[in-house]
Amino acid sequence: MLPIRDGINPTRLRLPGDTSWPTVLDYLLARFPHDSVRLREKVAGHEVVDDRGEPISAETPYRAHRFVYLYRDLPVEQPVPFQIEILHRDDDLLVVDKPHFLASTPRGAYVVETALVRLRRELDLPELSPAHRLDRLTAGVLIFTVRAGARRPYQMMFADRSVRKEYQAIAKYDPALALPRTVRSRIVKERGVLQAREVDGEPNSETRIELIEQLGDRARYRLLPHTGKTHQLRLHMSSLGVPIVGDNFYPTFYDVAGDDYSDPLQLLAAAIEFDDPLTGAHRSFVSNRRLVV
């Protein structure tokens, strides 16, 4: 396997069951015809390896269901003009205050301009890994593990829902909306569809919603999720008739240019609390960011 290079993990490709390609390079050229020149350069430079770490050559025979690893050429990305604030750092954990508009981890069009890659590069932490994730449009407390040996216990802590997460949101004030209340619903998110949706069936999501303060025709809300479905908080607020300010997905999607930072989603991961799975100590981290009314 290939190591992390310049903050980026190598891409892992699984060779399909079809054995019509005589060599691994033939398959790669057929799959990525527009990258033929660079693929030949990478193979010649020993930058494509198999699952034993052995370099692939132009003559390496194709074997179905094996894995190959290579570095992808990075897209040209416009810098996201907001900084990450470090809240805490030790040998196991890095806790940051993520800004709006910065993705947590590489995905789609965002690779370098993500919290993970920025922090790996800036802090020289090649083993840095997310313990959980925040949406690109959500700001606030985000936790990473610093070393590979610490990764699983902290990730399992989030998977087991033993973390108390508090969010805050700005949305319309509705005097007829009885709060606090707990919203439970079944949320589904289909691959290739931008919006998640609520459907009939056994609930798989739960959020407690509280009113913190009225701010004229808007209000500040406290959101306490028990589960972590995609867009759960945004969908639950919208379903109550008080969609979060700046939400271009709910209730109705509208397109926003990737470099338009004028109307950030007013959703903040305000605080995280948990008992440390390695030390047993109680940990609490609070965002320094403030939402705009």
Tab-separated table of C-alpha atoms in Angstrom, residues 85-87 97 140-141 268-270 286-290:
chain	number	residue	atom	x	y	z
A	85	GLU	CA	-9.283	27.356	15.152
A	86	ILE	CA	-7.601	24.733	17.326
A	87	LEU	CA	-9.454	24.193	20.607
A	97	ASP	CA	-13.597	24.843	15.581
A	140	GLY	CA	-18.351	24.157	15.058
A	141	VAL	CA	-16.610	21.533	17.165
A	268	LEU	CA	-23.409	25.434	14.776
A	269	ALA	CA	-21.998	22.355	16.503
A	270	ALA	CA	-21.781	24.282	19.741
A	286	VAL	CA	-17.200	24.371	23.278
A	287	SER	CA	-17.172	26.361	20.033
A	288	ASN	CA	-16.082	29.998	20.086
A	289	ARG	CA	-18.119	30.792	16.971
A	290	ARG	CA	-21.384	32.746	17.040
